[in-house]
């Protein structure tokens, strides 16, 4: 059975749909600025289940996230293969 | 070639509870590398029956708990909590109940943490954060971003918000339907 969690401050007003979209737009702009500053490029990786769930479990066990693991693997591949070739 | 700057956000209790209620913590794990919270929130997670899940995320290093507030920050948090309690939009007029969100705002004001945004749903606290130019996003906004990034689709957003509502979180039918319809229209436009 799915675990149920008590709601947080159910008596308090929460935002409208317009505010939610505004939140998302502003957040997207902030993270795009962060990525520009850090010289990051986004990559969309679509993993079939159960691969994603397994990777997620593994990531949590290691105190990492799925994005961290994918990033580490790709960086490792580049360091191992691409850079030595470029240096040669 | 390693990235050195983690994607850090601060969170108030509400969005993390919503992520647990809807079983969508995976979205936060994809969008952020670390979420920092003030220690005052731990008591709230216990109250919500979520302390075990939060403890696991703390042990995994995803959630980082702060209790290292200096006396000036404690005083500033009390002032912010009073401000939130005095907002006409809040029904809870006890400043002590608003201390967790006040400390979350204080964490956002620490330049050395490098936090990019504050996860927060309650209108009164968002109003006080806005006044202090603290950037924030609520849980519905996080779901929208995740949908834009194709981490989830509009049906997943709908299911997540409905599940939160079913468990008592104050998301209205109007909010849920407007978000779902708008995402459905925009995603059908993008697809060939």
PDB file of C-alpha atoms in Angstrom:
ATOM      1  CA  UNK A   1       0.000   0.000   0.000  1.00  0.00           C
ATOM      2  CA  UNK A   2       1.202   3.479  -0.863  1.00  0.00           C
ATOM      3  CA  UNK A   3       2.414   5.467   2.152  1.00  0.00           C
ATOM      4  CA  UNK A   4       0.352   8.508   3.057  1.00  0.00           C
ATOM      5  CA  UNK A   5       1.919  11.694   4.419  1.00  0.00           C
ATOM      6  CA  UNK A   6       0.026  14.315   6.410  1.00  0.00           C
ATOM      7  CA  UNK A   7      -0.445  17.524   4.381  1.00  0.00           C
ATOM      8  CA  UNK A   8       1.700  20.524   5.209  1.00  0.00           C
ATOM      9  CA  UNK A   9      -0.266  23.524   6.526  1.00  0.00           C
ATOM     10  CA  UNK A  10      -3.508  22.585   4.707  1.00  0.00           C
ATOM     11  CA  UNK A  11      -5.188  25.717   6.011  1.00  0.00           C
ATOM     12  CA  UNK A  12      -2.724  28.012   4.194  1.00  0.00           C
ATOM     13  CA  UNK A  13      -3.378  29.439   0.721  1.00  0.00           C
ATOM     14  CA  UNK A  14      -1.133  28.178  -2.055  1.00  0.00           C
ATOM     15  CA  UNK A  15      -0.340  29.635  -5.443  1.00  0.00           C
ATOM     16  CA  UNK A  16      -2.427  29.843  -8.632  1.00  0.00           C
ATOM     17  CA  UNK A  17      -1.664  28.180 -11.985  1.00  0.00           C
ATOM     18  CA  UNK A  18      -0.431  31.513 -13.401  1.00  0.00           C
ATOM     19  CA  UNK A  19       1.989  31.841 -10.481  1.00  0.00           C
ATOM     20  CA  UNK A  20       3.144  28.243 -10.967  1.00  0.00           C
ATOM     21  CA  UNK A  21       3.967  28.919 -14.642  1.00  0.00           C
ATOM     22  CA  UNK A  22       5.676  32.166 -13.676  1.00  0.00           C
ATOM     23  CA  UNK A  23       7.715  30.214 -11.078  1.00  0.00           C
ATOM     24  CA  UNK A  24       8.736  27.690 -13.722  1.00  0.00           C
ATOM     25  CA  UNK A  25       9.707  30.351 -16.281  1.00  0.00           C
ATOM     26  CA  UNK A  26      11.806  32.315 -13.810  1.00  0.00           C
ATOM     27  CA  UNK A  27      13.436  29.162 -12.456  1.00  0.00           C
ATOM     28  CA  UNK A  28      14.261  27.999 -15.977  1.00  0.00           C
ATOM     29  CA  UNK A  29      15.892  31.385 -16.673  1.00  0.00           C
ATOM     30  CA  UNK A  30      17.937  31.154 -13.443  1.00  0.00           C
ATOM     31  CA  UNK A  31      19.211  27.669 -14.259  1.00  0.00           C
ATOM     32  CA  UNK A  32      20.021  28.646 -17.827  1.00  0.00           C
ATOM     33  CA  UNK A  33      22.111  31.521 -16.454  1.00  0.00           C
ATOM     34  CA  UNK A  34      23.793  29.086 -14.046  1.00  0.00           C
ATOM     35  CA  UNK A  35      24.567  26.731 -16.933  1.00  0.00           C
ATOM     36  CA  UNK A  36      26.007  29.570 -19.046  1.00  0.00           C
ATOM     37  CA  UNK A  37      28.221  30.639 -16.164  1.00  0.00           C
ATOM     38  CA  UNK A  38      29.398  27.078 -15.532  1.00  0.00           C
ATOM     39  CA  UNK A  39      29.713  26.421 -19.287  1.00  0.00           C
ATOM     40  CA  UNK A  40      27.332  23.474 -19.079  1.00  0.00           C
ATOM     41  CA  UNK A  41      25.272  21.950 -21.861  1.00  0.00           C
ATOM     42  CA  UNK A  42      22.093  19.984 -21.198  1.00  0.00           C
ATOM     43  CA  UNK A  43      21.776  16.473 -22.562  1.00  0.00           C
ATOM     44  CA  UNK A  44      18.480  14.626 -22.608  1.00  0.00           C
ATOM     45  CA  UNK A  45      18.967  10.938 -21.844  1.00  0.00           C
ATOM     46  CA  UNK A  46      15.902   8.724 -22.026  1.00  0.00           C
ATOM     47  CA  UNK A  47      16.341   5.452 -20.152  1.00  0.00           C
ATOM     48  CA  UNK A  48      13.831   2.612 -20.313  1.00  0.00           C
ATOM     49  CA  UNK A  49      12.506   1.139 -17.074  1.00  0.00           C
ATOM     50  CA  UNK A  50      13.695  -0.686 -15.043  1.00  0.00           C
ATOM     51  CA  UNK A  51      17.088   0.813 -15.994  1.00  0.00           C
ATOM     52  CA  UNK A  52      16.191   4.244 -14.648  1.00  0.00           C
ATOM     53  CA  UNK A  53      14.793   2.950 -11.330  1.00  0.00           C
ATOM     54  CA  UNK A  54      17.846   0.740 -10.799  1.00  0.00           C
ATOM     55  CA  UNK A  55      20.178   3.642 -11.546  1.00  0.00           C
ATOM     56  CA  UNK A  56      18.184   5.849  -9.198  1.00  0.00           C
ATOM     57  CA  UNK A  57      18.481   3.284  -6.385  1.00  0.00           C
ATOM     58  CA  UNK A  58      22.206   2.903  -7.005  1.00  0.00           C
ATOM     59  CA  UNK A  59      22.632   6.680  -7.039  1.00  0.00           C
ATOM     60  CA  UNK A  60      20.801   7.078  -3.728  1.00  0.00           C
ATOM     61  CA  UNK A  61      22.899   4.320  -2.121  1.00  0.00           C
ATOM     62  CA  UNK A  62      26.020   6.246  -3.137  1.00  0.00           C
ATOM     63  CA  UNK A  63      24.721   9.607  -2.041  1.00  0.00           C
ATOM     64  CA  UNK A  64      24.526  10.730  -5.659  1.00  0.00           C
ATOM     65  CA  UNK A  65      21.790  11.526  -8.171  1.00  0.00           C
ATOM     66  CA  UNK A  66      21.061   9.905 -11.538  1.00  0.00           C
ATOM     67  CA  UNK A  67      22.277  13.079 -13.265  1.00  0.00           C
ATOM     68  CA  UNK A  68      25.526  12.910 -11.259  1.00  0.00           C
ATOM     69  CA  UNK A  69      26.137   9.296 -12.273  1.00  0.00           C
ATOM     70  CA  UNK A  70      25.423   9.906 -15.973  1.00  0.00           C
ATOM     71  CA  UNK A  71      27.658  12.981 -15.898  1.00  0.00           C
ATOM     72  CA  UNK A  72      30.470  11.027 -14.207  1.00  0.00           C
ATOM     73  CA  UNK A  73      30.274   8.176 -16.728  1.00  0.00           C
ATOM     74  CA  UNK A  74      30.362  10.538 -19.720  1.00  0.00           C
ATOM     75  CA  UNK A  75      33.180  12.593 -18.216  1.00  0.00           C
ATOM     76  CA  UNK A  76      35.121   9.383 -17.499  1.00  0.00           C
ATOM     77  CA  UNK A  77      34.650   8.218 -21.084  1.00  0.00           C
ATOM     78  CA  UNK A  78      35.911  11.521 -22.419  1.00  0.00           C
ATOM     79  CA  UNK A  79      38.915  11.489 -20.121  1.00  0.00           C
ATOM     80  CA  UNK A  80      39.723   7.877 -21.068  1.00  0.00           C
ATOM     81  CA  UNK A  81      39.224   8.016 -24.805  1.00  0.00           C
ATOM     82  CA  UNK A  82      38.789  11.426 -26.359  1.00  0.00           C
ATOM     83  CA  UNK A  83      41.417  13.445 -24.552  1.00  0.00           C
ATOM     84  CA  UNK A  84      44.378  11.024 -25.039  1.00  0.00           C
ATOM     85  CA  UNK A  85      43.554  11.001 -28.771  1.00  0.00           C
ATOM     86  CA  UNK A  86      43.504  14.767 -28.886  1.00  0.00           C
ATOM     87  CA  UNK A  87      46.816  14.908 -27.052  1.00  0.00           C
ATOM     88  CA  UNK A  88      48.451  12.426 -29.496  1.00  0.00           C
TER      89      UNK A  88
ATOM     90  CA  UNK B   1      36.797  18.339 -17.001  1.00  0.00           C
ATOM     91  CA  UNK B   2      34.704  17.821 -13.867  1.00  0.00           C
ATOM     92  CA  UNK B   3      31.933  20.177 -12.902  1.00  0.00           C
ATOM     93  CA  UNK B   4      32.699  21.757  -9.554  1.00  0.00           C
ATOM     94  CA  UNK B   5      29.598  23.758  -8.719  1.00  0.00           C
ATOM     95  CA  UNK B   6      26.632  21.676  -7.525  1.00  0.00           C
ATOM     96  CA  UNK B   7      23.052  22.760  -8.293  1.00  0.00           C
ATOM     97  CA  UNK B   8      21.877  23.834  -4.860  1.00  0.00           C
ATOM     98  CA  UNK B   9      18.409  24.848  -3.669  1.00  0.00           C
ATOM     99  CA  UNK B  10      16.962  25.538  -0.232  1.00  0.00           C
ATOM    100  CA  UNK B  11      13.602  23.989   0.604  1.00  0.00           C
ATOM    101  CA  UNK B  12      10.754  24.743   2.907  1.00  0.00           C
ATOM    102  CA  UNK B  13       8.753  21.766   4.210  1.00  0.00           C
ATOM    103  CA  UNK B  14       5.783  21.932   1.800  1.00  0.00           C
ATOM    104  CA  UNK B  15       7.470  21.084  -1.535  1.00  0.00           C
ATOM    105  CA  UNK B  16       9.399  18.136  -0.055  1.00  0.00           C
ATOM    106  CA  UNK B  17       6.185  16.773   1.487  1.00  0.00           C
ATOM    107  CA  UNK B  18       4.436  17.183  -1.883  1.00  0.00           C
ATOM    108  CA  UNK B  19       7.304  15.342  -3.611  1.00  0.00           C
ATOM    109  CA  UNK B  20       6.917  12.472  -1.126  1.00  0.00           C
ATOM    110  CA  UNK B  21       3.108  12.452  -1.296  1.00  0.00           C
ATOM    111  CA  UNK B  22       3.201  12.153  -5.083  1.00  0.00           C
ATOM    112  CA  UNK B  23       6.168   9.748  -5.070  1.00  0.00           C
ATOM    113  CA  UNK B  24       8.060  12.245  -7.259  1.00  0.00           C
ATOM    114  CA  UNK B  25      11.245  12.790  -5.261  1.00  0.00           C
ATOM    115  CA  UNK B  26      13.038  11.531  -8.411  1.00  0.00           C
ATOM    116  CA  UNK B  27      12.267  14.869 -10.084  1.00  0.00           C
ATOM    117  CA  UNK B  28      14.045  16.813  -7.343  1.00  0.00           C
ATOM    118  CA  UNK B  29      16.931  14.344  -7.568  1.00  0.00           C
ATOM    119  CA  UNK B  30      17.239  15.132 -11.266  1.00  0.00           C
ATOM    120  CA  UNK B  31      16.885  18.894 -11.065  1.00  0.00           C
ATOM    121  CA  UNK B  32      19.124  19.490  -8.033  1.00  0.00           C
ATOM    122  CA  UNK B  33      22.370  18.067  -6.645  1.00  0.00           C
ATOM    123  CA  UNK B  34      21.718  19.205  -3.076  1.00  0.00           C
ATOM    124  CA  UNK B  35      18.786  20.580  -1.143  1.00  0.00           C
ATOM    125  CA  UNK B  36      19.597  22.448   2.051  1.00  0.00           C
ATOM    126  CA  UNK B  37      17.064  22.779   4.855  1.00  0.00           C
ATOM    127  CA  UNK B  38      17.084  24.392   8.297  1.00  0.00           C
ATOM    128  CA  UNK B  39      17.064  21.958  11.254  1.00  0.00           C
ATOM    129  CA  UNK B  40      13.714  23.401  12.400  1.00  0.00           C
ATOM    130  CA  UNK B  41      12.038  21.568   9.511  1.00  0.00           C
ATOM    131  CA  UNK B  42      13.048  18.123  10.810  1.00  0.00           C
ATOM    132  CA  UNK B  43      10.353  18.299  13.503  1.00  0.00           C
ATOM    133  CA  UNK B  44       7.792  19.044  10.793  1.00  0.00           C
ATOM    134  CA  UNK B  45       8.815  16.044   8.669  1.00  0.00           C
ATOM    135  CA  UNK B  46       8.420  13.857  11.750  1.00  0.00           C
ATOM    136  CA  UNK B  47       4.929  15.292  12.231  1.00  0.00           C
ATOM    137  CA  UNK B  48       4.082  14.432   8.620  1.00  0.00           C
ATOM    138  CA  UNK B  49       5.307  10.837   8.994  1.00  0.00           C
ATOM    139  CA  UNK B  50       8.163  11.516   6.587  1.00  0.00           C
ATOM    140  CA  UNK B  51      11.166  11.439   8.932  1.00  0.00           C
ATOM    141  CA  UNK B  52      12.433   8.046   7.703  1.00  0.00           C
ATOM    142  CA  UNK B  53      12.420   9.122   4.034  1.00  0.00           C
ATOM    143  CA  UNK B  54      14.038  12.460   4.875  1.00  0.00           C
ATOM    144  CA  UNK B  55      16.671  10.707   7.020  1.00  0.00           C
ATOM    145  CA  UNK B  56      17.554   8.445   4.066  1.00  0.00           C
ATOM    146  CA  UNK B  57      17.982  11.480   1.818  1.00  0.00           C
ATOM    147  CA  UNK B  58      20.156  13.148   4.461  1.00  0.00           C
ATOM    148  CA  UNK B  59      22.328  10.017   4.724  1.00  0.00           C
ATOM    149  CA  UNK B  60      22.602   9.967   0.917  1.00  0.00           C
ATOM    150  CA  UNK B  61      23.932  13.537   1.039  1.00  0.00           C
ATOM    151  CA  UNK B  62      21.088  14.926  -1.056  1.00  0.00           C
ATOM    152  CA  UNK B  63      19.516  16.836   1.816  1.00  0.00           C
ATOM    153  CA  UNK B  64      21.877  18.937   3.936  1.00  0.00           C
ATOM    154  CA  UNK B  65      20.604  20.121   7.327  1.00  0.00           C
ATOM    155  CA  UNK B  66      21.684  23.447   8.837  1.00  0.00           C
ATOM    156  CA  UNK B  67      21.640  24.311  12.495  1.00  0.00           C
ATOM    157  CA  UNK B  68      24.679  26.570  12.327  1.00  0.00           C
ATOM    158  CA  UNK B  69      22.777  29.827  12.654  1.00  0.00           C
ATOM    159  CA  UNK B  70      24.586  32.689  14.356  1.00  0.00           C
ATOM    160  CA  UNK B  71      22.689  34.867  16.904  1.00  0.00           C
ATOM    161  CA  UNK B  72      22.124  37.602  14.284  1.00  0.00           C
ATOM    162  CA  UNK B  73      20.537  35.069  11.942  1.00  0.00           C
ATOM    163  CA  UNK B  74      18.329  33.738  14.761  1.00  0.00           C
ATOM    164  CA  UNK B  75      17.100  37.265  15.420  1.00  0.00           C
ATOM    165  CA  UNK B  76      16.540  37.928  11.721  1.00  0.00           C
ATOM    166  CA  UNK B  77      14.583  34.653  11.415  1.00  0.00           C
ATOM    167  CA  UNK B  78      12.313  35.683  14.296  1.00  0.00           C
ATOM    168  CA  UNK B  79      11.635  39.003  12.558  1.00  0.00           C
ATOM    169  CA  UNK B  80      10.855  37.250   9.253  1.00  0.00           C
ATOM    170  CA  UNK B  81       8.572  34.746  11.022  1.00  0.00           C
ATOM    171  CA  UNK B  82       6.637  37.659  12.582  1.00  0.00           C
ATOM    172  CA  UNK B  83       6.342  39.293   9.170  1.00  0.00           C
ATOM    173  CA  UNK B  84       4.909  36.094   7.677  1.00  0.00           C
ATOM    174  CA  UNK B  85       2.478  35.717  10.594  1.00  0.00           C
ATOM    175  CA  UNK B  86       1.313  39.315  10.120  1.00  0.00           C
ATOM    176  CA  UNK B  87       0.527  38.890   6.423  1.00  0.00           C
ATOM    177  CA  UNK B  88      -3.284  39.093   5.962  1.00  0.00           C
ATOM    178  CA  UNK B  89      -3.159  36.062   3.666  1.00  0.00           C
ATOM    179  CA  UNK B  90      -1.939  33.673   6.396  1.00  0.00           C
ATOM    180  CA  UNK B  91      -4.403  32.067   8.784  1.00  0.00           C
ATOM    181  CA  UNK B  92      -1.700  30.950  11.221  1.00  0.00           C
ATOM    182  CA  UNK B  93      -0.870  34.058  13.229  1.00  0.00           C
ATOM    183  CA  UNK B  94       1.675  32.357  15.518  1.00  0.00           C
ATOM    184  CA  UNK B  95       5.180  33.522  14.437  1.00  0.00           C
ATOM    185  CA  UNK B  96       6.786  30.421  15.964  1.00  0.00           C
ATOM    186  CA  UNK B  97       4.986  28.238  13.425  1.00  0.00           C
ATOM    187  CA  UNK B  98       6.639  30.215  10.617  1.00  0.00           C
ATOM    188  CA  UNK B  99      10.210  29.841  11.888  1.00  0.00           C
ATOM    189  CA  UNK B 100      11.132  26.967   9.510  1.00  0.00           C
ATOM    190  CA  UNK B 101      10.288  29.041   6.406  1.00  0.00           C
ATOM    191  CA  UNK B 102      11.972  32.080   7.995  1.00  0.00           C
ATOM    192  CA  UNK B 103      15.193  30.092   8.481  1.00  0.00           C
ATOM    193  CA  UNK B 104      14.903  28.831   4.901  1.00  0.00           C
ATOM    194  CA  UNK B 105      14.828  32.469   3.730  1.00  0.00           C
ATOM    195  CA  UNK B 106      17.868  33.191   5.930  1.00  0.00           C
ATOM    196  CA  UNK B 107      19.747  30.305   4.258  1.00  0.00           C
ATOM    197  CA  UNK B 108      18.945  31.813   0.851  1.00  0.00           C
ATOM    198  CA  UNK B 109      20.508  35.067   1.982  1.00  0.00           C
ATOM    199  CA  UNK B 110      23.832  33.358   2.724  1.00  0.00           C
ATOM    200  CA  UNK B 111      25.981  34.125  -0.295  1.00  0.00           C
ATOM    201  CA  UNK B 112      28.499  31.369   0.479  1.00  0.00           C
ATOM    202  CA  UNK B 113      25.973  28.540   0.026  1.00  0.00           C
ATOM    203  CA  UNK B 114      25.495  29.264  -3.655  1.00  0.00           C
ATOM    204  CA  UNK B 115      21.796  28.347  -3.533  1.00  0.00           C
ATOM    205  CA  UNK B 116      19.982  29.335  -6.717  1.00  0.00           C
ATOM    206  CA  UNK B 117      16.374  29.160  -5.509  1.00  0.00           C
ATOM    207  CA  UNK B 118      14.038  28.492  -2.619  1.00  0.00           C
ATOM    208  CA  UNK B 119      11.370  25.794  -2.864  1.00  0.00           C
ATOM    209  CA  UNK B 120       8.243  27.236  -1.244  1.00  0.00           C
ATOM    210  CA  UNK B 121       4.472  26.979  -1.767  1.00  0.00           C
ATOM    211  CA  UNK B 122       2.779  29.100   0.927  1.00  0.00           C
ATOM    212  CA  UNK B 123       1.683  32.501  -0.338  1.00  0.00           C
ATOM    213  CA  UNK B 124       2.477  34.510   2.792  1.00  0.00           C
ATOM    214  CA  UNK B 125       6.055  33.207   2.996  1.00  0.00           C
ATOM    215  CA  UNK B 126       6.514  33.681  -0.762  1.00  0.00           C
ATOM    216  CA  UNK B 127       5.372  37.269  -0.376  1.00  0.00           C
ATOM    217  CA  UNK B 128       7.993  37.920   2.304  1.00  0.00           C
ATOM    218  CA  UNK B 129      10.660  36.162   0.205  1.00  0.00           C
ATOM    219  CA  UNK B 130       9.706  38.254  -2.847  1.00  0.00           C
ATOM    220  CA  UNK B 131      10.067  41.446  -0.825  1.00  0.00           C
ATOM    221  CA  UNK B 132      13.619  40.384   0.044  1.00  0.00           C
ATOM    222  CA  UNK B 133      14.355  39.535  -3.610  1.00  0.00           C
ATOM    223  CA  UNK B 134      14.791  35.869  -2.738  1.00  0.00           C
ATOM    224  CA  UNK B 135      14.101  33.752  -5.873  1.00  0.00           C
ATOM    225  CA  UNK B 136      11.622  30.922  -5.271  1.00  0.00           C
ATOM    226  CA  UNK B 137       9.634  28.169  -6.962  1.00  0.00           C
ATOM    227  CA  UNK B 138       6.707  26.104  -5.696  1.00  0.00           C
ATOM    228  CA  UNK B 139       6.148  22.376  -6.189  1.00  0.00           C
ATOM    229  CA  UNK B 140       3.683  22.876  -9.102  1.00  0.00           C
ATOM    230  CA  UNK B 141       6.336  25.041 -10.833  1.00  0.00           C
ATOM    231  CA  UNK B 142       8.908  22.282 -10.344  1.00  0.00           C
ATOM    232  CA  UNK B 143       6.555  19.793 -12.006  1.00  0.00           C
ATOM    233  CA  UNK B 144       6.038  22.218 -14.905  1.00  0.00           C
ATOM    234  CA  UNK B 145       9.808  22.583 -15.387  1.00  0.00           C
ATOM    235  CA  UNK B 146      10.206  18.803 -15.245  1.00  0.00           C
ATOM    236  CA  UNK B 147       7.535  18.510 -17.936  1.00  0.00           C
ATOM    237  CA  UNK B 148       9.275  21.113 -20.114  1.00  0.00           C
ATOM    238  CA  UNK B 149      12.487  19.103 -19.747  1.00  0.00           C
ATOM    239  CA  UNK B 150      10.606  15.909 -20.675  1.00  0.00           C
ATOM    240  CA  UNK B 151      11.450  14.255 -17.369  1.00  0.00           C
ATOM    241  CA  UNK B 152       7.685  13.669 -17.020  1.00  0.00           C
ATOM    242  CA  UNK B 153       4.651  14.261 -19.258  1.00  0.00           C
ATOM    243  CA  UNK B 154       1.471  16.303 -18.581  1.00  0.00           C
ATOM    244  CA  UNK B 155      -0.368  13.182 -17.360  1.00  0.00           C
ATOM    245  CA  UNK B 156       2.347  12.639 -14.729  1.00  0.00           C
ATOM    246  CA  UNK B 157       1.977  16.268 -13.593  1.00  0.00           C
ATOM    247  CA  UNK B 158      -1.783  15.775 -13.293  1.00  0.00           C
ATOM    248  CA  UNK B 159      -1.372  12.505 -11.380  1.00  0.00           C
ATOM    249  CA  UNK B 160       1.187  14.055  -8.996  1.00  0.00           C
ATOM    250  CA  UNK B 161      -0.963  17.089  -8.146  1.00  0.00           C
ATOM    251  CA  UNK B 162      -4.119  14.969  -7.765  1.00  0.00           C
ATOM    252  CA  UNK B 163      -2.286  12.618  -5.404  1.00  0.00           C
ATOM    253  CA  UNK B 164      -1.050  15.546  -3.275  1.00  0.00           C
ATOM    254  CA  UNK B 165      -4.599  16.897  -3.192  1.00  0.00           C
ATOM    255  CA  UNK B 166      -5.954  13.457  -2.239  1.00  0.00           C
ATOM    256  CA  UNK B 167      -3.533  13.415   0.701  1.00  0.00           C
ATOM    257  CA  UNK B 168      -4.797  16.820   1.850  1.00  0.00           C
ATOM    258  CA  UNK B 169      -2.417  19.332   0.272  1.00  0.00           C
ATOM    259  CA  UNK B 170      -4.271  22.499  -0.623  1.00  0.00           C
ATOM    260  CA  UNK B 171      -3.978  22.364  -4.441  1.00  0.00           C
ATOM    261  CA  UNK B 172      -7.355  23.358  -5.920  1.00  0.00           C
ATOM    262  CA  UNK B 173      -9.078  21.595  -8.818  1.00  0.00           C
ATOM    263  CA  UNK B 174      -8.787  24.862 -10.754  1.00  0.00           C
ATOM    264  CA  UNK B 175      -5.000  24.979 -10.244  1.00  0.00           C
ATOM    265  CA  UNK B 176      -4.582  21.334 -11.216  1.00  0.00           C
ATOM    266  CA  UNK B 177      -6.801  21.518 -14.318  1.00  0.00           C
ATOM    267  CA  UNK B 178      -5.309  24.785 -15.580  1.00  0.00           C
ATOM    268  CA  UNK B 179      -1.756  23.455 -15.282  1.00  0.00           C
ATOM    269  CA  UNK B 180      -2.653  20.146 -16.939  1.00  0.00           C
ATOM    270  CA  UNK B 181      -4.602  21.711 -19.823  1.00  0.00           C
ATOM    271  CA  UNK B 182      -1.901  24.283 -20.507  1.00  0.00           C
ATOM    272  CA  UNK B 183       0.891  21.666 -20.489  1.00  0.00           C
ATOM    273  CA  UNK B 184      -1.143  19.352 -22.705  1.00  0.00           C
ATOM    274  CA  UNK B 185      -1.668  22.110 -25.283  1.00  0.00           C
ATOM    275  CA  UNK B 186       1.981  23.178 -25.301  1.00  0.00           C
ATOM    276  CA  UNK B 187       3.319  19.611 -25.492  1.00  0.00           C
ATOM    277  CA  UNK B 188       0.972  18.715 -28.369  1.00  0.00           C
ATOM    278  CA  UNK B 189       2.183  21.832 -30.231  1.00  0.00           C
ATOM    279  CA  UNK B 190       5.827  20.760 -29.882  1.00  0.00           C
ATOM    280  CA  UNK B 191       5.234  17.185 -31.086  1.00  0.00           C
ATOM    281  CA  UNK B 192       5.203  16.640 -34.866  1.00  0.00           C
TER     282      UNK B 192
END
